[in-house]
Coordinates of C-alpha atoms and ligand atoms in Angstrom, one line a residue:
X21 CA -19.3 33.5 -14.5
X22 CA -22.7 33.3 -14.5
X23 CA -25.2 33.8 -17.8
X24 CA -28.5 34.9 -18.6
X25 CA -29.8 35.1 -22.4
X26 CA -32.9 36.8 -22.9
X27 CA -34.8 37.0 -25.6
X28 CA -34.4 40.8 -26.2
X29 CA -32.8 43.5 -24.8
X30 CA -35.9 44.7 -22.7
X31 CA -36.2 41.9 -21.2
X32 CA -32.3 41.5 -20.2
X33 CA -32.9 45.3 -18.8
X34 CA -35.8 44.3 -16.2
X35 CA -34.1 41.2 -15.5
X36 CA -31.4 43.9 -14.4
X37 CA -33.3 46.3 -12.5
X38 CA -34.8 42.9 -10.7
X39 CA -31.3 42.5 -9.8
X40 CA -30.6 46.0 -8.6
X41 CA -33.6 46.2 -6.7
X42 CA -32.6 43.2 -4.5
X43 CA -28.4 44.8 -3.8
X44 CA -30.3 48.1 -3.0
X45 CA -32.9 46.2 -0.3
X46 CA -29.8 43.9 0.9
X47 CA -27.9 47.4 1.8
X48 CA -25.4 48.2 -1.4
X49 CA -24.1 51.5 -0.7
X50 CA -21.9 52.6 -3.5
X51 CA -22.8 52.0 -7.3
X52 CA -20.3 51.6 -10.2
X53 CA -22.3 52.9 -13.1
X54 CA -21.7 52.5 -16.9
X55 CA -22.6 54.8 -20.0
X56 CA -23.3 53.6 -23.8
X57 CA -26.1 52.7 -25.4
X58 CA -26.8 49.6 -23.6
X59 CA -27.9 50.7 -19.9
X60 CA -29.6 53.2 -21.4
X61 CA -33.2 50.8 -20.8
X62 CA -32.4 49.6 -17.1
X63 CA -30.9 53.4 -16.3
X64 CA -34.9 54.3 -17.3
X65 CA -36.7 51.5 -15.3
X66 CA -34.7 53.1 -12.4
X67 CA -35.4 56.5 -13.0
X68 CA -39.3 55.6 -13.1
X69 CA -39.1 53.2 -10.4
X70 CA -39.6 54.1 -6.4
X71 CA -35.8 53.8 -5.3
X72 CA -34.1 55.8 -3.4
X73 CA -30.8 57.1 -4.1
X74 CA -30.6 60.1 -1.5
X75 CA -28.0 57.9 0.4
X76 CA -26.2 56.2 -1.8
X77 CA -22.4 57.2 -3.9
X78 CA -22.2 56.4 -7.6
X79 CA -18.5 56.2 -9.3
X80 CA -18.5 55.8 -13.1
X81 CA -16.2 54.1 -15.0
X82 CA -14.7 56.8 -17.3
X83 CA -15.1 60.2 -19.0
X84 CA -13.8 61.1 -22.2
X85 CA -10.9 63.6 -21.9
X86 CA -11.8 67.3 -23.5
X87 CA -15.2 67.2 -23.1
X88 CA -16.7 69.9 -20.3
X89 CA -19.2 68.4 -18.2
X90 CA -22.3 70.1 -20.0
X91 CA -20.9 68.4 -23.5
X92 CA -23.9 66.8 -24.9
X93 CA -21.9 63.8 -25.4
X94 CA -20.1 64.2 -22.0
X95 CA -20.8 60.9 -19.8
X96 CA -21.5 63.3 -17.1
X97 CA -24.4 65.1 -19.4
X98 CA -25.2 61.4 -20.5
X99 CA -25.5 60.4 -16.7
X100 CA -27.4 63.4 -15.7
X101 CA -29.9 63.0 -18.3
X102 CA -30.6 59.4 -18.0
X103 CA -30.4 58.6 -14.2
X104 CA -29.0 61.7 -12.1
X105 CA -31.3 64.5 -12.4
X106 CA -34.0 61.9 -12.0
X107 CA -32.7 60.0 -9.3
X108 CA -30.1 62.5 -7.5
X109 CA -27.7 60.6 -5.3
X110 CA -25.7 61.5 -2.2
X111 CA -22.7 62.5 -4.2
X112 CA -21.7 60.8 -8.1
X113 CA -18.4 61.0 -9.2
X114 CA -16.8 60.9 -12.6
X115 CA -13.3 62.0 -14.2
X116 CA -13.0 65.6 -14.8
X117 CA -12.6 65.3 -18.6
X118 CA -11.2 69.3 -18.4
X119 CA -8.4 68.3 -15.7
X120 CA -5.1 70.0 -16.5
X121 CA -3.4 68.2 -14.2
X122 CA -3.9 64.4 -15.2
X123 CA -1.9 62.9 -13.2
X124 CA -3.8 64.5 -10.0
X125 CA -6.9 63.5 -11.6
X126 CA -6.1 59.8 -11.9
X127 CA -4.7 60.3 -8.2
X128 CA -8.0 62.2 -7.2
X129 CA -10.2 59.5 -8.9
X130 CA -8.2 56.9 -7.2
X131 CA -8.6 57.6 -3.7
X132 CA -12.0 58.3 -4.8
X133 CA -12.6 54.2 -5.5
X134 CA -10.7 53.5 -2.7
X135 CA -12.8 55.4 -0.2
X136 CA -15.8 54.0 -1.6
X137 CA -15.2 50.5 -2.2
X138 CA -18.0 49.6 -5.2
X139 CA -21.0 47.2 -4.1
X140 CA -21.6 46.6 -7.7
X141 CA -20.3 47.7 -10.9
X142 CA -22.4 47.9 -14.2
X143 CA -20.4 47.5 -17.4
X144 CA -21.2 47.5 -20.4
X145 CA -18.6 45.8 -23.5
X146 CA -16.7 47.7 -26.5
X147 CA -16.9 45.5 -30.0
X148 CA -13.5 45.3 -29.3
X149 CA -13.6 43.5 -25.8
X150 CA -13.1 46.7 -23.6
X151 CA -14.6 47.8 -20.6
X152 CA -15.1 51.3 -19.1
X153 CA -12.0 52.6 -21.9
X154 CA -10.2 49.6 -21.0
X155 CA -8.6 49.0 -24.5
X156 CA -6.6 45.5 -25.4
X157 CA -3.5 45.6 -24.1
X158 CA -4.5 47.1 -20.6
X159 CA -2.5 45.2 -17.3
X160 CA -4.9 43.3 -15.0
X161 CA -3.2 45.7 -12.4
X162 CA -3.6 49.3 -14.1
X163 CA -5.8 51.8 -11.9
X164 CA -7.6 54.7 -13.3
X165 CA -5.2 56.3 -16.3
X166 CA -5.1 58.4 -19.1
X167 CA -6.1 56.5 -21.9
X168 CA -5.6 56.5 -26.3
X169 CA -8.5 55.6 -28.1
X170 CA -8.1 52.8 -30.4
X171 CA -9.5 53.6 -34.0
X172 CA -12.3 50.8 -33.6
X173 CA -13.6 52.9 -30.5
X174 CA -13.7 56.1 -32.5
X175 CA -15.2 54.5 -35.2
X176 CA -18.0 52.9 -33.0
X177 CA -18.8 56.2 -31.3
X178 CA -18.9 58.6 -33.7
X179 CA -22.5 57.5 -33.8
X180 CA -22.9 60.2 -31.1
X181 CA -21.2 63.0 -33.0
X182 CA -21.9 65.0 -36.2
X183 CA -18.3 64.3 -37.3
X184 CA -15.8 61.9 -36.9
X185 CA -12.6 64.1 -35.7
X186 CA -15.0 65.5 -33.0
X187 CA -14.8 62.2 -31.2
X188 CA -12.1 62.9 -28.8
X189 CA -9.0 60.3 -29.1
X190 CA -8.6 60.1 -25.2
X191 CA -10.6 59.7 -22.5
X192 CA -9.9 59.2 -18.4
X193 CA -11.0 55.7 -17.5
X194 CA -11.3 53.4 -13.9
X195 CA -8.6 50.5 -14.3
X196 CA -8.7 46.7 -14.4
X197 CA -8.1 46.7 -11.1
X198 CA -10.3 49.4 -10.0
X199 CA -13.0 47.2 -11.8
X200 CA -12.5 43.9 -10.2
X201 CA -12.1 45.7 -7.0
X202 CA -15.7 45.8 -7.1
X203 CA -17.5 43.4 -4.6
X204 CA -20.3 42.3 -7.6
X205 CA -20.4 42.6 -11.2
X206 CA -23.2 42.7 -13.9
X207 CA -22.4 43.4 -17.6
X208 CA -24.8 44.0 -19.9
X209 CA -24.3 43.4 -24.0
X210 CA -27.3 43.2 -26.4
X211 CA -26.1 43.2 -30.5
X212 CA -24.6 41.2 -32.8
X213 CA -21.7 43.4 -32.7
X214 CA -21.0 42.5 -29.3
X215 CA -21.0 38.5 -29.9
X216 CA -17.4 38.4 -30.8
X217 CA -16.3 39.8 -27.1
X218 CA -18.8 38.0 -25.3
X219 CA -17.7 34.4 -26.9
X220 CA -13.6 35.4 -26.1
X221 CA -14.7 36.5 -22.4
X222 CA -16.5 33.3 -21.8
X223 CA -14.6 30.5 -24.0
X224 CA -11.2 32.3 -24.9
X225 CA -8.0 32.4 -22.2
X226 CA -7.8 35.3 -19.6
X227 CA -6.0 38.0 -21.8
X228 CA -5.0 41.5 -22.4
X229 CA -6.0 41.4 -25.7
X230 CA -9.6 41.2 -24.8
X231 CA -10.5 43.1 -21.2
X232 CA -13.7 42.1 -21.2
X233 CA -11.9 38.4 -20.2
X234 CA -10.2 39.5 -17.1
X235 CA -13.5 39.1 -15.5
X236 CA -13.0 35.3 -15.0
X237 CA -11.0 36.3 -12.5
X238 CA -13.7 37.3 -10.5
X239 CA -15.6 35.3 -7.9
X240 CA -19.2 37.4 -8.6
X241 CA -20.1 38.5 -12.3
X242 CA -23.5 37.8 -14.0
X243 CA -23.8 38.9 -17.5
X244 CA -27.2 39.9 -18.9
X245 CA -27.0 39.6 -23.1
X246 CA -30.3 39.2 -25.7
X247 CA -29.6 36.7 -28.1
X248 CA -27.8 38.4 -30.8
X249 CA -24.9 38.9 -28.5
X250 CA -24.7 35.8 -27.3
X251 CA -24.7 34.3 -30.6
X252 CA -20.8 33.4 -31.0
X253 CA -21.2 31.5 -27.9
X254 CA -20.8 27.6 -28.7
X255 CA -23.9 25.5 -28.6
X256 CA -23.3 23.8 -25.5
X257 CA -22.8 27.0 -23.5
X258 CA -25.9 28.3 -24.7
X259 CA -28.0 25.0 -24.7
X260 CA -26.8 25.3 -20.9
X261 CA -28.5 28.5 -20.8
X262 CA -31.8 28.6 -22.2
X263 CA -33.7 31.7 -23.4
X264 CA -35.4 33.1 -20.9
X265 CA -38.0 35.1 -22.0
X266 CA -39.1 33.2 -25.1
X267 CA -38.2 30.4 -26.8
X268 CA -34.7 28.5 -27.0
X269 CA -32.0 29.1 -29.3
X270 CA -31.9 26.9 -32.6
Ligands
GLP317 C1 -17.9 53.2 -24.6 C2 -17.9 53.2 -23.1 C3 -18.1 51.8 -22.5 C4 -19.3 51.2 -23.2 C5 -19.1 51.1 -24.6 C6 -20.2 50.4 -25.4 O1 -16.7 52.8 -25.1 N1 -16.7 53.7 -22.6 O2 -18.3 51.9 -21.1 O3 -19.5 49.9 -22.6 O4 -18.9 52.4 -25.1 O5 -21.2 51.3 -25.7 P1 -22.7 50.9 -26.2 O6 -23.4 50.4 -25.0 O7 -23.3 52.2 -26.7 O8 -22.5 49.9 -27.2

């Protein structure tokens, strides 16, 4: 897996759009996107930037499962406001998070993936190790599914809500597999809260307990941390990996 350490998160989020620039030029077609906190800086340099995104598909990883697409803290309001109704694409799909019938919606979102196989997928990393809703203790193999929340997840976003018990407890996500599908993929974690997932992923064995580490399996991932998050990494790792953007880690 490749690594780049930047010296804060702004400059991990141009190093990004850098990135994305370049896939769009070389003729990516169909963009996994992420929501959180963390994209949040890159999704901006996009929306300001001159890209096009007229032809292009976007999938995102998962939805949270109650929530109507106009919920303020819907990932479908999230995307529109960040990155959508600035920078409409050919068509964007997400998880219904109002679908009665679930198991049609996982089929739905599904054949979805599968008809546009993702160029590159943007994730961003729970403090637990998950990606998309990916919680430890998801198979390599699962597709998209209906998900629990673990408490640690709820606890972590109910920064976003006024009360704890309205942060819904289940949410639609994209699978392992429908992740690693993905041709290329860049993950982005800036935080100290983060370091604990990023050291297992990179230094700890391939395991379901941490789903962020399934990603060694894959022959193309880049990740993109500031230094906080890399911070649980061990010294030779990031001695290997110099700050770019400033000066090296002590
Ligand atoms: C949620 C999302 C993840 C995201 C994570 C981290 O759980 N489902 O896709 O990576 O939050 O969010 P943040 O970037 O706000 O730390």
């Amino acid at each position: 897996m490749n690594l780049h350490i930047f010296k804060n998160a702004q400059d991990a989020s141009q190093a990004v759009y850098e990135q994305y620039r370049d896939r769009l030029e070389k003729g990516a077609h169909v963009l996994g996107l992420a929501t959180g906190s963390t994209p949040e800086g890159l999704y901006e340099l996009l929306s300001q930037s001159d890209l096009d995104f007229s032809d292009l598909y976007s999938i995102n990883l998962d939805e949270y499962y109650g929530l109507a697409s106009d919920h303020p803290q819907s990932y479908a309001y999230f995307m529109n406001q960040h990155l959508f109704r600035h920078k409409p694409f050919k068509a964007s799909f997400l998880p219904n998070g109002l679908a009665q019938d679930i198991e049609a919606e996982l089929e739905r979102y599904n054949q979805i993936i599968q008809n546009h196989p993702i160029d590159l997928q943007l994730l961003g990393v729970g403090n637990n190790g998950h990606i998309g809703f990916n919680e430890p203790g998801t198979p390599k193999d699962s597709l998209t599914h209906y998900v629990q929340l673990t408490e640690e997840t709820i606890d972590a976003n109910q920064r976003f809500f006024n009360h704890r018990d309205e942060v819904p407890s289940t949410a639609i996500s994209m699978g392992i597999a429908s992740i690693l599908s993905a041709k290329e993929i860049i993950v982005m974690a800036f935080g100290p809260q983060k370091a604990w997932a990023i050291a297992q992923a990179f230094e700890g064995p391939v395991s379901e307990q941490v789903p962020l580490s399934f990603l060694q399996t894959h022959p193309r991932v880049t990740f993109y941390l500031d230094q906080a998050a890399a911070s649980q990494l061990s010294r030779e790792l990031r001695q290997a990996h110099p700050l770019e953007g400033g000066e090296s880690l002590s």
